[in-house]
PDB file of N, CA and C in Angstrom:
ATOM      1  N   UNK Z   1       4.849  16.740  15.603  1.00  0.00           N
ATOM      2  CA  UNK Z   1       4.737  16.725  14.147  1.00  0.00           C
ATOM      3  C   UNK Z   1       6.074  16.121  13.680  1.00  0.00           C
ATOM      4  N   UNK Z   2       7.234  16.205  14.580  1.00  0.00           N
ATOM      5  CA  UNK Z   2       8.481  15.407  14.211  1.00  0.00           C
ATOM      6  C   UNK Z   2       8.374  14.295  14.109  1.00  0.00           C
ATOM      7  N   UNK Z   3       7.732  13.616  15.175  1.00  0.00           N
ATOM      8  CA  UNK Z   3       7.636  12.145  15.103  1.00  0.00           C
ATOM      9  C   UNK Z   3       6.799  11.679  13.883  1.00  0.00           C
ATOM     10  N   UNK Z   4       5.895  12.243  13.537  1.00  0.00           N
ATOM     11  CA  UNK Z   4       5.218  11.681  12.248  1.00  0.00           C
ATOM     12  C   UNK Z   4       5.966  11.651  11.149  1.00  0.00           C
ATOM     13  N   UNK Z   5       6.765  13.012  10.949  1.00  0.00           N
ATOM     14  CA  UNK Z   5       7.767  13.165   9.831  1.00  0.00           C
ATOM     15  C   UNK Z   5       8.687  12.049   9.886  1.00  0.00           C
ATOM     16  N   UNK Z   6       9.414  11.748  11.088  1.00  0.00           N
ATOM     17  CA  UNK Z   6      10.615  10.714  11.159  1.00  0.00           C
ATOM     18  C   UNK Z   6       9.739   9.294  10.684  1.00  0.00           C
ATOM     19  N   UNK Z   7       8.730   9.044  11.296  1.00  0.00           N
ATOM     20  CA  UNK Z   7       7.967   7.746  10.803  1.00  0.00           C
ATOM     21  C   UNK Z   7       7.873   7.628   9.270  1.00  0.00           C
ATOM     22  N   UNK Z   8       7.328   8.804   8.937  1.00  0.00           N
ATOM     23  CA  UNK Z   8       7.202   8.571   7.304  1.00  0.00           C
ATOM     24  C   UNK Z   8       8.485   8.559   6.462  1.00  0.00           C
ATOM     25  N   UNK Z   9       9.445   9.281   6.877  1.00  0.00           N
ATOM     26  CA  UNK Z   9      10.883   9.097   6.338  1.00  0.00           C
ATOM     27  C   UNK Z   9      11.225   7.711   6.549  1.00  0.00           C
ATOM     28  N   UNK Z  10      11.062   7.116   7.663  1.00  0.00           N
ATOM     29  CA  UNK Z  10      11.564   5.680   8.019  1.00  0.00           C
ATOM     30  C   UNK Z  10      10.897   4.713   6.829  1.00  0.00           C
ATOM     31  N   UNK Z  11       9.914   4.850   6.788  1.00  0.00           N
ATOM     32  CA  UNK Z  11       9.114   4.213   5.854  1.00  0.00           C
ATOM     33  C   UNK Z  11       9.609   4.325   4.394  1.00  0.00           C
ATOM     34  N   UNK Z  12       9.566   5.352   4.031  1.00  0.00           N
ATOM     35  CA  UNK Z  12      10.470   5.736   2.587  1.00  0.00           C
ATOM     36  C   UNK Z  12      11.552   5.093   2.627  1.00  0.00           C
ATOM     37  N   UNK Z  13      12.471   5.171   3.622  1.00  0.00           N
ATOM     38  CA  UNK Z  13      13.889   4.573   3.451  1.00  0.00           C
ATOM     39  C   UNK Z  13      13.694   3.032   3.246  1.00  0.00           C
ATOM     40  N   UNK Z  14      12.813   2.443   3.689  1.00  0.00           N
ATOM     41  CA  UNK Z  14      12.381   1.004   3.360  1.00  0.00           C
ATOM     42  C   UNK Z  14      12.030   0.848   2.178  1.00  0.00           C
ATOM     43  N   UNK Z  15      10.883   1.659   1.761  1.00  0.00           N
ATOM     44  CA  UNK Z  15      10.134   1.410   0.447  1.00  0.00           C
ATOM     45  C   UNK Z  15      11.162   1.783  -0.819  1.00  0.00           C
ATOM     46  N   UNK Z  16      12.089   2.670  -0.435  1.00  0.00           N
ATOM     47  CA  UNK Z  16      13.100   2.875  -1.567  1.00  0.00           C
ATOM     48  C   UNK Z  16      13.975   1.514  -1.866  1.00  0.00           C
ATOM     49  N   UNK Z  17      14.587   1.171  -0.815  1.00  0.00           N
ATOM     50  CA  UNK Z  17      15.431  -0.185  -1.156  1.00  0.00           C
ATOM     51  C   UNK Z  17      14.546  -1.242  -1.446  1.00  0.00           C
ATOM     52  N   UNK Z  18      13.562  -1.357  -1.170  1.00  0.00           N
ATOM     53  CA  UNK Z  18      12.677  -2.375  -1.870  1.00  0.00           C
ATOM     54  C   UNK Z  18      12.362  -2.059  -3.315  1.00  0.00           C
ATOM     55  N   UNK Z  19      11.994  -0.690  -3.725  1.00  0.00           N
ATOM     56  CA  UNK Z  19      11.685  -0.288  -4.968  1.00  0.00           C
ATOM     57  C   UNK Z  19      12.911  -0.702  -6.020  1.00  0.00           C
ATOM     58  N   UNK Z  20      13.947  -0.180  -5.413  1.00  0.00           N
ATOM     59  CA  UNK Z  20      15.201  -0.452  -6.252  1.00  0.00           C
ATOM     60  C   UNK Z  20      15.564  -1.973  -6.743  1.00  0.00           C
ATOM     61  N   UNK Z  21      15.084  -2.743  -5.647  1.00  0.00           N
ATOM     62  CA  UNK Z  21      15.300  -4.372  -5.913  1.00  0.00           C
ATOM     63  C   UNK Z  21      14.358  -4.571  -6.832  1.00  0.00           C
ATOM     64  N   UNK Z  22      12.947  -4.280  -6.674  1.00  0.00           N
ATOM     65  CA  UNK Z  22      11.800  -4.741  -7.427  1.00  0.00           C
ATOM     66  C   UNK Z  22      11.976  -4.160  -8.980  1.00  0.00           C
ATOM     67  N   UNK Z  23      12.410  -2.962  -9.079  1.00  0.00           N
ATOM     68  CA  UNK Z  23      12.779  -2.155 -10.503  1.00  0.00           C
ATOM     69  C   UNK Z  23      13.606  -3.072 -11.063  1.00  0.00           C
ATOM     70  N   UNK Z  24      14.689  -3.592 -10.489  1.00  0.00           N
ATOM     71  CA  UNK Z  24      15.882  -4.318 -11.111  1.00  0.00           C
ATOM     72  C   UNK Z  24      15.233  -5.670 -11.654  1.00  0.00           C
ATOM     73  N   UNK Z  25      14.300  -6.342 -10.758  1.00  0.00           N
ATOM     74  CA  UNK Z  25      13.623  -7.681 -11.209  1.00  0.00           C
ATOM     75  C   UNK Z  25      12.829  -7.386 -12.380  1.00  0.00           C
ATOM     76  N   UNK Z  26      12.087  -6.047 -12.622  1.00  0.00           N
ATOM     77  CA  UNK Z  26      11.298  -5.774 -13.480  1.00  0.00           C
ATOM     78  C   UNK Z  26      11.864  -5.460 -15.134  1.00  0.00           C
ATOM     79  N   UNK Z  27      13.345  -4.922 -14.636  1.00  0.00           N
ATOM     80  CA  UNK Z  27      14.105  -4.627 -15.833  1.00  0.00           C
ATOM     81  C   UNK Z  27      14.418  -6.040 -16.407  1.00  0.00           C
ATOM     82  N   UNK Z  28      14.852  -6.995 -15.494  1.00  0.00           N
ATOM     83  CA  UNK Z  28      15.210  -8.460 -15.978  1.00  0.00           C
ATOM     84  C   UNK Z  28      14.059  -9.015 -16.831  1.00  0.00           C
ATOM     85  N   UNK Z  29      12.690  -8.856 -16.170  1.00  0.00           N
ATOM     86  CA  UNK Z  29      11.744  -9.666 -16.782  1.00  0.00           C
ATOM     87  C   UNK Z  29      11.430  -8.868 -18.066  1.00  0.00           C
ATOM     88  N   UNK Z  30      11.459  -7.575 -18.384  1.00  0.00           N
ATOM     89  CA  UNK Z  30      11.256  -6.855 -19.613  1.00  0.00           C
ATOM     90  C   UNK Z  30      12.344  -7.247 -20.551  1.00  0.00           C
ATOM     91  N   UNK Z  31      13.486  -7.619 -20.212  1.00  0.00           N
ATOM     92  CA  UNK Z  31      14.561  -7.964 -21.158  1.00  0.00           C
ATOM     93  C   UNK Z  31      14.112  -9.502 -21.647  1.00  0.00           C
ATOM     94  N   UNK Z  32      13.487 -10.303 -20.756  1.00  0.00           N
ATOM     95  CA  UNK Z  32      12.955 -11.407 -21.335  1.00  0.00           C
ATOM     96  C   UNK Z  32      11.907 -11.575 -22.230  1.00  0.00           C
ATOM     97  N   UNK Z  33      11.214 -10.122 -22.502  1.00  0.00           N
ATOM     98  CA  UNK Z  33      10.180 -10.095 -23.210  1.00  0.00           C
ATOM     99  C   UNK Z  33       8.991 -10.101 -22.110  1.00  0.00           C
ATOM    100  N   UNK Z  34       9.033 -10.105 -21.026  1.00  0.00           N
ATOM    101  CA  UNK Z  34       7.805 -10.296 -20.194  1.00  0.00           C
ATOM    102  C   UNK Z  34       7.502  -8.827 -19.609  1.00  0.00           C
ATOM    103  N   UNK Z  35       6.461  -8.638 -18.762  1.00  0.00           N
ATOM    104  CA  UNK Z  35       6.307  -7.316 -17.929  1.00  0.00           C
ATOM    105  C   UNK Z  35       5.741  -6.453 -18.999  1.00  0.00           C
ATOM    106  N   UNK Z  36       4.705  -6.883 -19.812  1.00  0.00           N
ATOM    107  CA  UNK Z  36       4.323  -5.884 -20.758  1.00  0.00           C
ATOM    108  C   UNK Z  36       3.024  -4.883 -20.350  1.00  0.00           C
ATOM    109  N   UNK Z  37       3.559  -3.880 -19.467  1.00  0.00           N
ATOM    110  CA  UNK Z  37       2.246  -3.272 -19.140  1.00  0.00           C
ATOM    111  C   UNK Z  37       2.601  -1.676 -18.967  1.00  0.00           C
ATOM    112  N   UNK Z  38       1.523  -0.896 -18.990  1.00  0.00           N
ATOM    113  CA  UNK Z  38       1.876   0.484 -19.074  1.00  0.00           C
ATOM    114  C   UNK Z  38       2.096   1.436 -17.598  1.00  0.00           C
ATOM    115  N   UNK Z  39       1.682   0.782 -16.687  1.00  0.00           N
ATOM    116  CA  UNK Z  39       1.919   1.518 -15.099  1.00  0.00           C
ATOM    117  C   UNK Z  39       1.645   0.255 -14.218  1.00  0.00           C
ATOM    118  N   UNK Z  40       2.135   0.602 -12.864  1.00  0.00           N
ATOM    119  CA  UNK Z  40       2.086  -0.224 -11.868  1.00  0.00           C
ATOM    120  C   UNK Z  40       0.689   0.209 -11.037  1.00  0.00           C
ATOM    121  N   UNK Z  41       0.247   1.238 -11.099  1.00  0.00           N
ATOM    122  CA  UNK Z  41      -0.972   1.398 -10.549  1.00  0.00           C
ATOM    123  C   UNK Z  41      -1.984   1.979 -11.445  1.00  0.00           C
ATOM    124  N   UNK Z  42      -3.431   1.855 -11.325  1.00  0.00           N
ATOM    125  CA  UNK Z  42      -4.254   2.271 -12.278  1.00  0.00           C
ATOM    126  C   UNK Z  42      -4.493   3.748 -12.003  1.00  0.00           C
ATOM    127  N   UNK Z  43      -5.147   4.565 -12.820  1.00  0.00           N
ATOM    128  CA  UNK Z  43      -5.370   6.068 -13.112  1.00  0.00           C
ATOM    129  C   UNK Z  43      -6.194   6.387 -11.621  1.00  0.00           C
ATOM    130  N   UNK Z  44      -6.993   5.259 -11.053  1.00  0.00           N
ATOM    131  CA  UNK Z  44      -8.041   5.905 -10.201  1.00  0.00           C
ATOM    132  C   UNK Z  44      -7.128   5.567  -8.843  1.00  0.00           C
ATOM    133  N   UNK Z  45      -5.800   5.434  -8.569  1.00  0.00           N
ATOM    134  CA  UNK Z  45      -5.337   5.151  -7.465  1.00  0.00           C
ATOM    135  C   UNK Z  45      -4.901   6.606  -6.964  1.00  0.00           C
ATOM    136  N   UNK Z  46      -4.347   6.533  -5.682  1.00  0.00           N
ATOM    137  CA  UNK Z  46      -3.977   7.861  -5.186  1.00  0.00           C
ATOM    138  C   UNK Z  46      -2.764   8.727  -5.805  1.00  0.00           C
ATOM    139  N   UNK Z  47      -1.853   8.026  -6.691  1.00  0.00           N
ATOM    140  CA  UNK Z  47      -0.630   8.337  -6.998  1.00  0.00           C
ATOM    141  C   UNK Z  47      -1.251   9.482  -8.219  1.00  0.00           C
ATOM    142  N   UNK Z  48      -0.432  10.504  -8.598  1.00  0.00           N
ATOM    143  CA  UNK Z  48      -0.460  11.542  -9.649  1.00  0.00           C
ATOM    144  C   UNK Z  48       0.082  11.184 -10.746  1.00  0.00           C
ATOM    145  N   UNK Z  49       1.052  10.311 -10.602  1.00  0.00           N
ATOM    146  CA  UNK Z  49       2.029  10.015 -11.759  1.00  0.00           C
ATOM    147  C   UNK Z  49       1.472   8.621 -12.354  1.00  0.00           C
ATOM    148  N   UNK Z  50       2.154   7.965 -13.384  1.00  0.00           N
ATOM    149  CA  UNK Z  50       1.889   6.921 -13.769  1.00  0.00           C
ATOM    150  C   UNK Z  50       3.254   6.407 -14.593  1.00  0.00           C
ATOM    151  N   UNK Z  51       3.770   5.317 -13.664  1.00  0.00           N
ATOM    152  CA  UNK Z  51       5.092   4.881 -14.189  1.00  0.00           C
ATOM    153  C   UNK Z  51       5.243   3.368 -14.323  1.00  0.00           C
ATOM    154  N   UNK Z  52       6.195   2.739 -14.958  1.00  0.00           N
ATOM    155  CA  UNK Z  52       6.431   1.206 -14.947  1.00  0.00           C
ATOM    156  C   UNK Z  52       7.219   0.576 -13.949  1.00  0.00           C
ATOM    157  N   UNK Z  53       7.726   1.852 -13.125  1.00  0.00           N
ATOM    158  CA  UNK Z  53       8.728   1.250 -12.132  1.00  0.00           C
ATOM    159  C   UNK Z  53       8.364   1.631 -10.816  1.00  0.00           C
ATOM    160  N   UNK Z  54       8.592   1.503  -9.711  1.00  0.00           N
ATOM    161  CA  UNK Z  54       8.487   1.624  -8.355  1.00  0.00           C
ATOM    162  C   UNK Z  54       9.105   3.034  -7.899  1.00  0.00           C
ATOM    163  N   UNK Z  55      10.334   3.150  -8.211  1.00  0.00           N
ATOM    164  CA  UNK Z  55      10.887   4.507  -7.851  1.00  0.00           C
ATOM    165  C   UNK Z  55      10.267   5.851  -8.045  1.00  0.00           C
ATOM    166  N   UNK Z  56       9.577   5.951  -9.501  1.00  0.00           N
ATOM    167  CA  UNK Z  56       8.850   7.169  -9.448  1.00  0.00           C
ATOM    168  C   UNK Z  56       7.917   7.433  -8.408  1.00  0.00           C
ATOM    169  N   UNK Z  57       7.186   6.281  -7.946  1.00  0.00           N
ATOM    170  CA  UNK Z  57       6.210   6.428  -7.090  1.00  0.00           C
ATOM    171  C   UNK Z  57       6.529   6.706  -5.633  1.00  0.00           C
ATOM    172  N   UNK Z  58       7.736   6.289  -5.326  1.00  0.00           N
ATOM    173  CA  UNK Z  58       8.297   6.276  -4.092  1.00  0.00           C
ATOM    174  C   UNK Z  58       8.767   7.891  -4.264  1.00  0.00           C
ATOM    175  N   UNK Z  59       9.355   8.209  -5.088  1.00  0.00           N
ATOM    176  CA  UNK Z  59       9.919   9.813  -5.410  1.00  0.00           C
ATOM    177  C   UNK Z  59       8.493  10.692  -5.051  1.00  0.00           C
ATOM    178  N   UNK Z  60       7.663  10.350  -5.674  1.00  0.00           N
ATOM    179  CA  UNK Z  60       6.327  11.136  -5.410  1.00  0.00           C
ATOM    180  C   UNK Z  60       5.913  11.270  -3.906  1.00  0.00           C
ATOM    181  N   UNK Z  61       5.871  10.105  -3.235  1.00  0.00           N
ATOM    182  CA  UNK Z  61       5.638   9.974  -1.707  1.00  0.00           C
ATOM    183  C   UNK Z  61       6.508  11.058  -1.173  1.00  0.00           C
ATOM    184  N   UNK Z  62       7.960  10.938  -1.470  1.00  0.00           N
ATOM    185  CA  UNK Z  62       9.160  11.666  -0.674  1.00  0.00           C
ATOM    186  C   UNK Z  62       8.801  13.099  -1.239  1.00  0.00           C
ATOM    187  N   UNK Z  63       8.380  13.427  -2.197  1.00  0.00           N
ATOM    188  CA  UNK Z  63       8.067  14.966  -2.511  1.00  0.00           C
ATOM    189  C   UNK Z  63       6.709  15.430  -1.610  1.00  0.00           C
ATOM    190  N   UNK Z  64       5.931  14.732  -1.437  1.00  0.00           N
ATOM    191  CA  UNK Z  64       4.875  14.726  -0.497  1.00  0.00           C
ATOM    192  C   UNK Z  64       5.194  15.018   1.064  1.00  0.00           C
ATOM    193  N   UNK Z  65       6.131  14.109   1.461  1.00  0.00           N
ATOM    194  CA  UNK Z  65       6.540  14.115   2.775  1.00  0.00           C
ATOM    195  C   UNK Z  65       7.470  15.350   2.903  1.00  0.00           C
ATOM    196  N   UNK Z  66       8.030  15.623   2.071  1.00  0.00           N
ATOM    197  CA  UNK Z  66       9.055  17.128   1.866  1.00  0.00           C
ATOM    198  C   UNK Z  66       8.100  18.375   1.951  1.00  0.00           C
ATOM    199  N   UNK Z  67       7.049  18.193   1.427  1.00  0.00           N
ATOM    200  CA  UNK Z  67       6.098  19.458   1.462  1.00  0.00           C
ATOM    201  C   UNK Z  67       5.303  19.454   2.766  1.00  0.00           C
ATOM    202  N   UNK Z  68       5.014  18.399   3.293  1.00  0.00           N
ATOM    203  CA  UNK Z  68       4.708  18.386   4.684  1.00  0.00           C
ATOM    204  C   UNK Z  68       5.565  18.919   5.751  1.00  0.00           C
ATOM    205  N   UNK Z  69       6.915  18.598   5.418  1.00  0.00           N
ATOM    206  CA  UNK Z  69       7.793  19.123   6.522  1.00  0.00           C
ATOM    207  C   UNK Z  69       7.986  20.683   6.468  1.00  0.00           C
ATOM    208  N   UNK Z  70       7.740  21.220   5.289  1.00  0.00           N
ATOM    209  CA  UNK Z  70       8.037  22.654   5.168  1.00  0.00           C
ATOM    210  C   UNK Z  70       6.540  23.275   5.477  1.00  0.00           C
ATOM    211  N   UNK Z  71       5.432  22.564   5.864  1.00  0.00           N
ATOM    212  CA  UNK Z  71       4.159  23.408   6.163  1.00  0.00           C
ATOM    213  C   UNK Z  71       4.278  23.733   7.581  1.00  0.00           C
ATOM    214  N   UNK Z  72       3.503  24.981   7.894  1.00  0.00           N
ATOM    215  CA  UNK Z  72       3.490  25.398   9.289  1.00  0.00           C
ATOM    216  C   UNK Z  72       2.934  24.695  10.421  1.00  0.00           C
ATOM    217  N   UNK Z  73       1.802  23.896   9.790  1.00  0.00           N
ATOM    218  CA  UNK Z  73       0.965  23.021  10.891  1.00  0.00           C
ATOM    219  C   UNK Z  73       0.848  21.782  10.357  1.00  0.00           C
ATOM    220  N   UNK Z  74       0.435  20.599  10.978  1.00  0.00           N
ATOM    221  CA  UNK Z  74       0.248  19.318  10.738  1.00  0.00           C
ATOM    222  C   UNK Z  74      -1.072  19.360   9.937  1.00  0.00           C
ATOM    223  N   UNK Z  75      -1.100  18.942   8.546  1.00  0.00           N
ATOM    224  CA  UNK Z  75      -2.322  18.836   7.630  1.00  0.00           C
ATOM    225  C   UNK Z  75      -2.718  17.441   7.654  1.00  0.00           C
ATOM    226  N   UNK Z  76      -3.761  17.084   8.399  1.00  0.00           N
ATOM    227  CA  UNK Z  76      -4.315  15.577   8.594  1.00  0.00           C
ATOM    228  C   UNK Z  76      -4.508  15.111   7.241  1.00  0.00           C
ATOM    229  N   UNK Z  77      -5.169  15.852   6.306  1.00  0.00           N
ATOM    230  CA  UNK Z  77      -5.521  15.177   5.059  1.00  0.00           C
ATOM    231  C   UNK Z  77      -4.359  15.106   4.114  1.00  0.00           C
ATOM    232  N   UNK Z  78      -3.330  15.574   4.347  1.00  0.00           N
ATOM    233  CA  UNK Z  78      -2.136  15.168   3.645  1.00  0.00           C
ATOM    234  C   UNK Z  78      -1.392  14.147   4.231  1.00  0.00           C
ATOM    235  N   UNK Z  79      -1.559  13.816   5.515  1.00  0.00           N
ATOM    236  CA  UNK Z  79      -0.924  12.830   6.026  1.00  0.00           C
ATOM    237  C   UNK Z  79      -1.724  11.821   5.694  1.00  0.00           C
ATOM    238  N   UNK Z  80      -2.801  11.688   5.614  1.00  0.00           N
ATOM    239  CA  UNK Z  80      -3.747  10.589   5.055  1.00  0.00           C
ATOM    240  C   UNK Z  80      -3.475   9.978   3.858  1.00  0.00           C
ATOM    241  N   UNK Z  81      -3.195  11.233   2.931  1.00  0.00           N
ATOM    242  CA  UNK Z  81      -2.773  10.795   1.559  1.00  0.00           C
ATOM    243  C   UNK Z  81      -1.585  10.137   1.451  1.00  0.00           C
ATOM    244  N   UNK Z  82      -0.714  10.750   2.267  1.00  0.00           N
ATOM    245  CA  UNK Z  82       0.732  10.073   2.255  1.00  0.00           C
ATOM    246  C   UNK Z  82       0.735   8.741   2.586  1.00  0.00           C
ATOM    247  N   UNK Z  83      -0.046   8.238   3.649  1.00  0.00           N
ATOM    248  CA  UNK Z  83      -0.174   7.069   4.366  1.00  0.00           C
ATOM    249  C   UNK Z  83      -0.959   6.067   3.451  1.00  0.00           C
ATOM    250  N   UNK Z  84      -1.944   6.554   2.641  1.00  0.00           N
ATOM    251  CA  UNK Z  84      -2.675   5.962   1.753  1.00  0.00           C
ATOM    252  C   UNK Z  84      -1.732   5.386   0.351  1.00  0.00           C
ATOM    253  N   UNK Z  85      -0.814   6.320   0.077  1.00  0.00           N
ATOM    254  CA  UNK Z  85       0.447   5.859  -0.922  1.00  0.00           C
ATOM    255  C   UNK Z  85       1.333   5.010  -0.518  1.00  0.00           C
ATOM    256  N   UNK Z  86       1.611   4.978   0.816  1.00  0.00           N
ATOM    257  CA  UNK Z  86       2.548   4.225   1.443  1.00  0.00           C
ATOM    258  C   UNK Z  86       2.057   2.912   1.463  1.00  0.00           C
ATOM    259  N   UNK Z  87       0.737   2.817   1.803  1.00  0.00           N
ATOM    260  CA  UNK Z  87       0.172   1.179   2.155  1.00  0.00           C
ATOM    261  C   UNK Z  87       0.064   0.898   0.589  1.00  0.00           C
ATOM    262  N   UNK Z  88      -0.156   1.456  -0.170  1.00  0.00           N
ATOM    263  CA  UNK Z  88      -0.585   0.791  -1.628  1.00  0.00           C
ATOM    264  C   UNK Z  88       0.911   0.506  -2.336  1.00  0.00           C
ATOM    265  N   UNK Z  89       1.885   1.213  -1.840  1.00  0.00           N
ATOM    266  CA  UNK Z  89       3.277   0.681  -2.378  1.00  0.00           C
ATOM    267  C   UNK Z  89       3.716  -0.682  -1.654  1.00  0.00           C
ATOM    268  N   UNK Z  90       3.375  -0.609  -0.412  1.00  0.00           N
ATOM    269  CA  UNK Z  90       3.819  -1.734   0.550  1.00  0.00           C
ATOM    270  C   UNK Z  90       2.901  -3.167  -0.036  1.00  0.00           C
ATOM    271  N   UNK Z  91       1.678  -2.872  -0.268  1.00  0.00           N
ATOM    272  CA  UNK Z  91       0.954  -3.849  -1.011  1.00  0.00           C
ATOM    273  C   UNK Z  91       1.484  -4.359  -2.100  1.00  0.00           C
ATOM    274  N   UNK Z  92       1.606  -3.568  -3.110  1.00  0.00           N
ATOM    275  CA  UNK Z  92       2.083  -3.996  -4.510  1.00  0.00           C
ATOM    276  C   UNK Z  92       3.506  -4.463  -4.233  1.00  0.00           C
ATOM    277  N   UNK Z  93       4.330  -4.092  -3.444  1.00  0.00           N
ATOM    278  CA  UNK Z  93       5.758  -4.616  -3.234  1.00  0.00           C
ATOM    279  C   UNK Z  93       5.756  -6.023  -2.940  1.00  0.00           C
ATOM    280  N   UNK Z  94       4.816  -6.218  -1.777  1.00  0.00           N
ATOM    281  CA  UNK Z  94       4.716  -7.566  -1.412  1.00  0.00           C
ATOM    282  C   UNK Z  94       4.191  -8.289  -2.096  1.00  0.00           C
ATOM    283  N   UNK Z  95       3.051  -8.053  -2.925  1.00  0.00           N
ATOM    284  CA  UNK Z  95       2.753  -8.962  -3.974  1.00  0.00           C
ATOM    285  C   UNK Z  95       3.423  -9.459  -5.010  1.00  0.00           C
ATOM    286  N   UNK Z  96       4.276  -8.356  -5.425  1.00  0.00           N
ATOM    287  CA  UNK Z  96       5.369  -8.673  -6.472  1.00  0.00           C
ATOM    288  C   UNK Z  96       6.337  -9.574  -6.066  1.00  0.00           C
ATOM    289  N   UNK Z  97       6.753  -9.711  -4.897  1.00  0.00           N
ATOM    290  CA  UNK Z  97       7.682 -10.521  -4.406  1.00  0.00           C
ATOM    291  C   UNK Z  97       7.260 -11.795  -4.451  1.00  0.00           C
TER     292      UNK Z  97
END
């Protein structure tokens, strides 16, 4: 279980750095009058929040990983949900770049 949590945390560290950079670019675009949208992901997505920046989505995944860390046993469903969120963030960050 520790190996899974470690790998998820490593992904989160990478996502966090990329999210900070992307959010700075989004701020610059918004100051130029561009980037008029209500959320990065549609409501049908795996995320429970709706935000205009990447950081809140990364924080949601971090919260999910933290909850998994405190679980008494490995929950496959929770891991799959976390991996799906991580994949979605990676895809969107890659296409944004």
